[in-house]
Amino acid sequence: QVQLVESGGGLVQAGGSLRLSCAASGRTFSRYFMGWFRQAPGKEREFVAVISWNGGSTYYSDSVKGRFTISRDNAKNTVYLQMNSLKPEDTAVYYCAVNVGGVMLYAENGYSYWGQGTQVTVSS
């Protein structure tokens, strides 16, 4: 079992920055891919970014590439999402999740454990 707790969300103006954190406890965190997803009002949850177990590989959705950076600190059992140049369309609840199998990295079904989410609101 893995427990995930996100933090760092809030209200920011367009062009601003936020850093989300996701603290994990339970099973060995450092073995797994970790991902970030988001869900805007009235829309399906969508993939944002994923990072490999050692941080050596990262993948991003086209909508955030070049603006967001995913990273992790295995010593702290924490994964981060640095979000720069935020846009109103980035407004959503952001979730971190654990991918145990290392497959289906871009799909919700590939993830076994989810946090409760943190709200990010970007004003224009």
Short mmCIF file of C-alpha atoms in Angstrom, two decimals:
data_model
loop_
_atom_site.label_atom_id
_atom_site.label_comp_id
_atom_site.label_asym_id
_atom_site.label_seq_id
_atom_site.Cartn_x
_atom_site.Cartn_y
_atom_site.Cartn_z
CA GLN A 1 0.00 0.00 0.00
CA VAL A 2 1.16 3.54 -0.79
CA GLN A 3 -0.21 6.76 0.61
CA LEU A 4 0.26 9.97 -1.34
CA VAL A 5 -0.31 13.53 -0.13
CA GLU A 6 -0.09 16.46 -2.53
CA SER A 7 0.55 20.04 -1.49
CA GLY A 8 1.56 23.37 -2.97
CA GLY A 9 -1.52 24.25 -4.95
CA GLY A 10 -3.11 27.68 -4.84
CA LEU A 11 -4.16 30.75 -6.76
CA VAL A 12 -1.64 32.41 -9.07
CA GLN A 13 -1.77 34.95 -11.86
CA ALA A 14 -1.08 33.98 -15.43
CA GLY A 15 2.64 33.88 -16.07
CA GLY A 16 3.38 32.94 -12.50
CA SER A 17 4.85 29.79 -10.98
CA LEU A 18 3.95 27.13 -8.45
CA ARG A 19 5.72 24.04 -7.18
CA LEU A 20 3.63 21.04 -6.25
CA SER A 21 4.91 18.36 -3.91
CA CYS A 22 3.75 14.80 -3.41
CA ALA A 23 4.91 12.99 -0.30
CA ALA A 24 4.72 9.20 -0.38
CA SER A 25 4.68 6.64 2.39
CA GLY A 26 4.24 2.90 2.52
CA ARG A 27 5.84 0.68 -0.09
CA THR A 28 9.31 1.38 -1.46
CA PHE A 29 8.83 4.66 -3.25
CA SER A 30 12.11 4.66 -5.11
CA ARG A 31 11.24 1.57 -7.17
CA TYR A 32 8.42 3.12 -9.14
CA PHE A 33 7.58 5.57 -11.86
CA MET A 34 5.67 8.54 -10.47
CA GLY A 35 3.23 10.61 -12.47
CA TRP A 36 1.21 13.80 -12.31
CA PHE A 37 -2.26 14.09 -13.79
CA ARG A 38 -4.81 16.89 -13.72
CA GLN A 39 -8.54 17.28 -14.05
CA ALA A 40 -10.22 20.52 -15.03
CA PRO A 41 -13.91 21.15 -14.32
CA GLY A 42 -16.11 19.24 -16.74
CA LYS A 43 -13.17 17.43 -18.31
CA GLU A 44 -11.58 14.03 -17.98
CA ARG A 45 -8.42 13.55 -16.01
CA GLU A 46 -5.37 13.92 -18.24
CA PHE A 47 -1.70 13.00 -18.12
CA VAL A 48 0.76 15.80 -17.30
CA ALA A 49 4.19 14.29 -16.58
CA VAL A 50 5.95 11.14 -15.40
CA ILE A 51 9.39 10.37 -14.01
CA SER A 52 11.30 7.10 -13.84
CA TRP A 53 12.37 5.47 -10.59
CA ASN A 54 15.80 7.12 -10.58
CA GLY A 55 14.79 10.36 -12.25
CA GLY A 56 16.74 9.50 -15.38
CA SER A 57 13.75 9.65 -17.70
CA THR A 58 10.94 12.17 -17.82
CA TYR A 59 8.00 12.56 -20.18
CA TYR A 60 5.53 15.39 -20.57
CA SER A 61 2.29 16.13 -22.30
CA ASP A 62 2.60 18.51 -25.22
CA SER A 63 0.51 21.09 -23.38
CA VAL A 64 3.07 21.51 -20.57
CA LYS A 65 6.34 20.63 -22.26
CA GLY A 66 8.89 23.40 -21.79
CA ARG A 67 6.93 24.97 -18.92
CA PHE A 68 6.66 22.21 -16.31
CA THR A 69 9.43 20.12 -14.77
CA ILE A 70 8.96 16.90 -12.85
CA SER A 71 11.62 15.79 -10.38
CA ARG A 72 11.97 13.52 -7.39
CA ASP A 73 13.97 13.12 -4.21
CA ASN A 74 13.97 9.46 -3.24
CA ALA A 75 15.65 10.22 0.08
CA LYS A 76 12.59 12.29 0.99
CA ASN A 77 10.05 10.03 -0.75
CA THR A 78 8.81 13.10 -2.59
CA VAL A 79 8.06 13.96 -6.19
CA TYR A 80 7.73 17.55 -7.40
CA LEU A 81 6.11 19.41 -10.25
CA GLN A 82 7.59 22.82 -10.95
CA MET A 83 5.11 24.80 -13.01
CA ASN A 84 6.27 27.97 -14.75
CA SER A 85 4.59 30.35 -17.20
CA LEU A 86 1.22 29.23 -15.95
CA LYS A 87 -1.84 29.80 -18.11
CA PRO A 88 -5.54 29.95 -17.19
CA GLU A 89 -6.00 26.64 -19.02
CA ASP A 90 -3.69 25.01 -16.47
CA THR A 91 -6.42 25.46 -13.86
CA ALA A 92 -7.29 22.02 -12.51
CA VAL A 93 -7.00 19.65 -9.61
CA TYR A 94 -3.55 18.07 -9.81
CA TYR A 95 -2.99 14.49 -8.70
CA CYS A 96 0.16 12.47 -8.20
CA ALA A 97 0.09 8.73 -8.73
CA VAL A 98 2.27 5.63 -8.57
CA ASN A 99 2.92 3.43 -11.59
CA VAL A 100 4.01 0.07 -10.22
CA GLY A 101 4.36 -1.82 -13.48
CA GLY A 102 6.32 0.71 -15.50
CA VAL A 103 3.87 0.46 -18.39
CA MET A 104 0.97 2.58 -19.64
CA LEU A 105 2.80 5.63 -18.37
CA TYR A 106 0.42 8.08 -20.04
CA ALA A 107 -2.83 6.41 -19.02
CA GLU A 108 -4.76 6.49 -15.76
CA ASN A 109 -5.16 2.73 -15.87
CA GLY A 110 -1.42 2.29 -15.51
CA TYR A 111 -1.43 3.83 -12.04
CA SER A 112 -2.29 1.95 -8.89
CA TYR A 113 -2.25 4.57 -6.15
CA TRP A 114 -3.49 8.15 -6.18
CA GLY A 115 -3.34 11.17 -3.92
CA GLN A 116 -6.34 13.27 -3.00
CA GLY A 117 -5.37 16.12 -5.31
CA THR A 118 -4.45 19.77 -4.90
CA GLN A 119 -6.24 22.67 -6.58
CA VAL A 120 -4.34 24.98 -8.91
CA THR A 121 -6.14 28.08 -10.13
CA VAL A 122 -4.57 30.44 -12.65
CA SER A 123 -6.24 33.81 -13.08
CA SER A 124 -6.02 35.83 -16.28
#
